[in-house]
Amino acid sequence: VKSVDSTDAASEIIKSGEEAIIAVYAPWCQFCQGMEEEFAKYAESAGVPVYKFRGDEEREFVQEFLNTESFPTVNFIKSDGSVVKYDSEARSADDFSNFEKSFEKSTA
């Protein structure tokens, strides 16, 4: 899991044209702390780059650009720059992997 240290860096990921997963977190959030190990485990085998961004200090930015009203919020960044929120409380490595796979292009 790569840390994103600025809103500019987060914007670059969104605009990059590459798919990615980005988790918006707050270090004091118990639910963020609780998913950290599973999120790291997911990142080891993810098919896209996986990032984390501290959102409690950039609330306006994360609300506007990263679907974030509460922490943690996990988003899939599509290659067109659209941001899709993971809308589940299930936060295991397999859950994150299934979320990522739900965006795979169909080969039909």
mmCIF file of C-alpha atoms in Angstrom:
data_model
loop_
_atom_site.group_PDB
_atom_site.id
_atom_site.type_symbol
_atom_site.label_atom_id
_atom_site.label_comp_id
_atom_site.label_asym_id
_atom_site.label_seq_id
_atom_site.Cartn_x
_atom_site.Cartn_y
_atom_site.Cartn_z
ATOM 1 C CA VAL A 1 0.000 0.000 0.000
ATOM 2 C CA LYS A 2 1.547 3.250 -1.140
ATOM 3 C CA SER A 3 0.882 6.380 0.901
ATOM 4 C CA VAL A 4 -0.377 9.443 -0.950
ATOM 5 C CA ASP A 5 0.902 12.550 0.793
ATOM 6 C CA SER A 6 -0.906 15.431 -0.895
ATOM 7 C CA THR A 7 -4.113 16.376 -2.675
ATOM 8 C CA ASP A 8 -2.011 17.005 -5.801
ATOM 9 C CA ALA A 9 -0.706 13.442 -5.691
ATOM 10 C CA ALA A 10 -4.237 12.097 -5.171
ATOM 11 C CA SER A 11 -5.466 14.168 -8.127
ATOM 12 C CA GLU A 12 -2.661 12.742 -10.281
ATOM 13 C CA ILE A 13 -3.832 9.196 -9.491
ATOM 14 C CA ILE A 14 -7.414 10.098 -10.441
ATOM 15 C CA LYS A 15 -6.301 11.751 -13.702
ATOM 16 C CA SER A 16 -3.615 9.200 -14.605
ATOM 17 C CA GLY A 17 -5.765 7.093 -16.908
ATOM 18 C CA GLU A 18 -4.788 4.057 -14.854
ATOM 19 C CA GLU A 19 -7.070 1.989 -12.664
ATOM 20 C CA ALA A 20 -6.282 2.005 -8.945
ATOM 21 C CA ILE A 21 -7.726 1.472 -5.488
ATOM 22 C CA ILE A 22 -7.441 4.271 -2.942
ATOM 23 C CA ALA A 23 -8.490 4.090 0.684
ATOM 24 C CA VAL A 24 -9.261 7.340 2.462
ATOM 25 C CA TYR A 25 -8.526 6.993 6.158
ATOM 26 C CA ALA A 26 -7.920 8.792 9.430
ATOM 27 C CA PRO A 27 -5.209 7.484 11.790
ATOM 28 C CA TRP A 28 -7.463 7.856 14.848
ATOM 29 C CA CYS A 29 -10.351 5.904 13.253
ATOM 30 C CA GLN A 30 -10.814 2.489 14.867
ATOM 31 C CA PHE A 31 -12.457 1.055 11.723
ATOM 32 C CA CYS A 32 -9.491 2.220 9.629
ATOM 33 C CA GLN A 33 -7.094 0.598 12.078
ATOM 34 C CA GLY A 34 -9.210 -2.541 12.024
ATOM 35 C CA MET A 35 -8.997 -2.975 8.253
ATOM 36 C CA GLU A 36 -5.324 -2.064 7.874
ATOM 37 C CA GLU A 37 -3.981 -5.630 8.008
ATOM 38 C CA GLU A 38 -6.566 -7.027 5.567
ATOM 39 C CA PHE A 39 -6.106 -4.059 3.204
ATOM 40 C CA ALA A 40 -2.330 -4.649 3.210
ATOM 41 C CA LYS A 41 -2.890 -8.353 2.546
ATOM 42 C CA TYR A 42 -5.189 -7.488 -0.372
ATOM 43 C CA ALA A 43 -2.606 -5.036 -1.772
ATOM 44 C CA GLU A 44 0.015 -7.794 -2.014
ATOM 45 C CA SER A 45 -1.979 -9.592 -4.700
ATOM 46 C CA ALA A 46 -4.038 -6.747 -6.158
ATOM 47 C CA GLY A 47 -4.249 -6.377 -9.914
ATOM 48 C CA VAL A 48 -4.060 -2.577 -9.687
ATOM 49 C CA PRO A 49 -1.945 -0.124 -7.669
ATOM 50 C CA VAL A 50 -3.242 0.309 -4.110
ATOM 51 C CA TYR A 51 -2.968 3.604 -2.247
ATOM 52 C CA LYS A 52 -4.002 5.130 1.045
ATOM 53 C CA PHE A 53 -4.682 8.807 1.635
ATOM 54 C CA ARG A 54 -5.133 10.519 4.972
ATOM 55 C CA GLY A 55 -8.440 12.310 4.578
ATOM 56 C CA ASP A 56 -9.183 13.814 7.984
ATOM 57 C CA GLU A 57 -6.906 16.775 7.242
ATOM 58 C CA GLU A 58 -8.319 17.312 3.719
ATOM 59 C CA ARG A 59 -12.052 16.897 4.271
ATOM 60 C CA GLU A 60 -13.238 19.228 1.504
ATOM 61 C CA PHE A 61 -10.997 17.529 -1.049
ATOM 62 C CA VAL A 62 -12.004 13.983 -0.103
ATOM 63 C CA GLN A 63 -15.707 14.886 -0.013
ATOM 64 C CA GLU A 64 -15.544 16.460 -3.460
ATOM 65 C CA PHE A 65 -13.210 14.050 -5.259
ATOM 66 C CA LEU A 66 -13.149 10.771 -3.301
ATOM 67 C CA ASN A 67 -16.764 10.090 -2.238
ATOM 68 C CA THR A 68 -15.770 10.406 1.405
ATOM 69 C CA GLU A 69 -18.202 11.319 4.146
ATOM 70 C CA SER A 70 -16.793 8.925 6.747
ATOM 71 C CA PHE A 71 -13.680 6.853 7.339
ATOM 72 C CA PRO A 72 -12.567 4.525 5.969
ATOM 73 C CA THR A 73 -13.775 4.964 2.400
ATOM 74 C CA VAL A 74 -12.325 2.672 -0.264
ATOM 75 C CA ASN A 75 -12.662 3.753 -3.901
ATOM 76 C CA PHE A 76 -11.955 2.189 -7.267
ATOM 77 C CA ILE A 77 -10.499 4.722 -9.698
ATOM 78 C CA LYS A 78 -11.537 3.865 -13.244
ATOM 79 C CA SER A 79 -9.268 4.609 -16.198
ATOM 80 C CA ASP A 80 -11.636 7.425 -17.241
ATOM 81 C CA GLY A 81 -11.052 9.131 -13.883
ATOM 82 C CA SER A 82 -14.405 8.262 -12.364
ATOM 83 C CA VAL A 83 -14.345 7.271 -8.710
ATOM 84 C CA VAL A 84 -16.568 4.435 -7.456
ATOM 85 C CA LYS A 85 -17.101 3.958 -3.740
ATOM 86 C CA TYR A 86 -16.895 0.542 -2.131
ATOM 87 C CA ASP A 87 -20.231 0.472 -0.372
ATOM 88 C CA SER A 88 -19.845 -2.334 2.146
ATOM 89 C CA GLU A 89 -18.816 -2.850 5.742
ATOM 90 C CA ALA A 90 -17.130 -6.157 4.774
ATOM 91 C CA ARG A 91 -13.412 -5.387 4.805
ATOM 92 C CA SER A 92 -11.466 -8.609 4.296
ATOM 93 C CA ALA A 93 -8.725 -9.052 1.698
ATOM 94 C CA ASP A 94 -11.144 -11.206 -0.328
ATOM 95 C CA ASP A 95 -13.861 -8.540 -0.120
ATOM 96 C CA PHE A 96 -11.485 -5.900 -1.534
ATOM 97 C CA SER A 97 -10.307 -8.316 -4.218
ATOM 98 C CA ASN A 98 -13.891 -9.047 -5.277
ATOM 99 C CA PHE A 99 -14.595 -5.302 -5.424
ATOM 100 C CA GLU A 100 -11.601 -4.812 -7.731
ATOM 101 C CA LYS A 101 -12.615 -7.779 -9.913
ATOM 102 C CA SER A 102 -16.125 -6.366 -10.320
ATOM 103 C CA PHE A 103 -14.553 -3.749 -12.625
ATOM 104 C CA GLU A 104 -12.664 -6.139 -14.893
ATOM 105 C CA LYS A 105 -13.489 -5.661 -18.516
ATOM 106 C CA SER A 106 -15.643 -8.472 -19.827
ATOM 107 C CA THR A 107 -14.037 -10.480 -22.587
ATOM 108 C CA ALA A 108 -17.360 -11.547 -24.095
#
